[in-house]
Amino acid sequence: DVKVTQSSRYLVKRTGEKVFLECVQDMDHENMFWYRQDPGLGLRLIYFSYDVKMKEKGDIPEGYSVSREKKERFSLILESASTNQTSMYLCASSQGLSIYGYTFGSGTRLTVV
Amino acid sequence: QKEVEQNSGPLSVPEGAIASLNCTYSDRGSQSFFWYRQYSGKSPELIMSIYSNGDKEDGRFTAQLNKASQYVSLLIRDSQPSDSATYLCAVKETENAGNMLTFGGGTRLMVKP
């Protein structure tokens, strides 16, 4: 069965810390995405990548960066965590230009204190 | 800006009834349409996809697409309390590269025993 794995289910970090959220997929998908989801605001796209070493800004990239050194891994980095980055973070992947939808990871609930 | 609109709900139906979830989209050239189910605190799970006008049935679920009206719906027959979740509509728009989806805000469904 296809899988997108996010390294942590729950994380608590302090304000100002550098935070790494890891996402690994085993489906050889070209496309990978990072979203955050907050009550009443829906899914908001942070960054996405269509290929190794390639990245594109989504709708809310401020305060975040990403890294994709290998096809299967897409990392989201919070350079200096702030309380307004407390959220559910969802990674997703999809195949090339196919007609199929995304496969989501199980999510990371990040709390910044 | 291209949009996908859903009534946020909650939509409350009695057990055994038909639940009807609706979604409208703004990009007339959209090609692929998806329904995701998301339980509270969990990540979205793909339950239906539809690509051409008409109905597509899978078990208790039926997706309906009307491209002329820019409308896609999900019917859940014989609704069960376990169907209580938020349902996200997602659309793949023609001008996107890399299989980008645009998500609606979701409709919360409550099935009462």
XYZ file of C-alpha atoms in Angstrom, chain B residues 28-92:
65
model
C -14.575 26.094 -16.058
C -11.692 24.126 -17.504
C -11.199 21.921 -14.445
C -10.660 18.290 -15.293
C -10.442 16.143 -12.176
C -12.488 16.197 -8.997
C -11.939 14.490 -5.693
C -13.680 13.954 -2.384
C -11.648 13.474 0.767
C -12.941 12.424 4.175
C -11.217 13.794 7.256
C -11.959 12.576 10.757
C -11.276 14.961 13.606
C -7.551 15.122 14.332
C -6.673 12.907 11.367
C -5.416 13.561 7.856
C -7.613 13.621 4.729
C -8.325 10.294 3.045
C -9.309 10.045 -0.625
C -12.712 8.367 -0.991
C -13.904 9.275 -4.492
C -12.626 10.695 -7.738
C -14.631 11.686 -10.811
C -13.493 12.967 -14.197
C -16.520 13.031 -16.536
C -20.080 14.295 -16.315
C -22.586 12.037 -14.631
C -22.562 9.730 -11.656
C -19.898 7.432 -10.284
C -20.840 4.930 -7.617
C -18.632 3.128 -5.120
C -20.472 1.244 -2.432
C -22.589 3.683 -0.428
C -20.899 6.663 -2.067
C -21.953 8.351 -5.297
C -20.092 11.276 -6.819
C -21.976 13.463 -9.278
C -20.369 15.898 -11.704
C -21.991 18.597 -13.809
C -19.307 20.577 -15.629
C -21.799 22.920 -17.290
C -23.011 24.056 -13.871
C -19.522 23.739 -12.335
C -20.926 21.593 -9.600
C -19.803 18.358 -7.983
C -21.597 16.510 -5.215
C -21.165 13.499 -2.975
C -24.095 11.383 -1.865
C -23.754 9.003 1.035
C -26.540 6.436 1.213
C -27.557 4.676 4.410
C -25.493 7.138 6.451
C -23.801 5.709 9.519
C -22.469 7.472 12.637
C -19.003 6.421 11.434
C -19.527 8.687 8.410
C -19.423 11.701 10.740
C -16.420 13.664 9.500
C -15.442 16.684 7.455
C -15.629 16.140 3.699
C -13.240 18.109 1.503
C -13.863 18.750 -2.172
C -10.726 19.165 -4.308
C -10.354 20.204 -7.934
C -7.476 19.886 -10.379
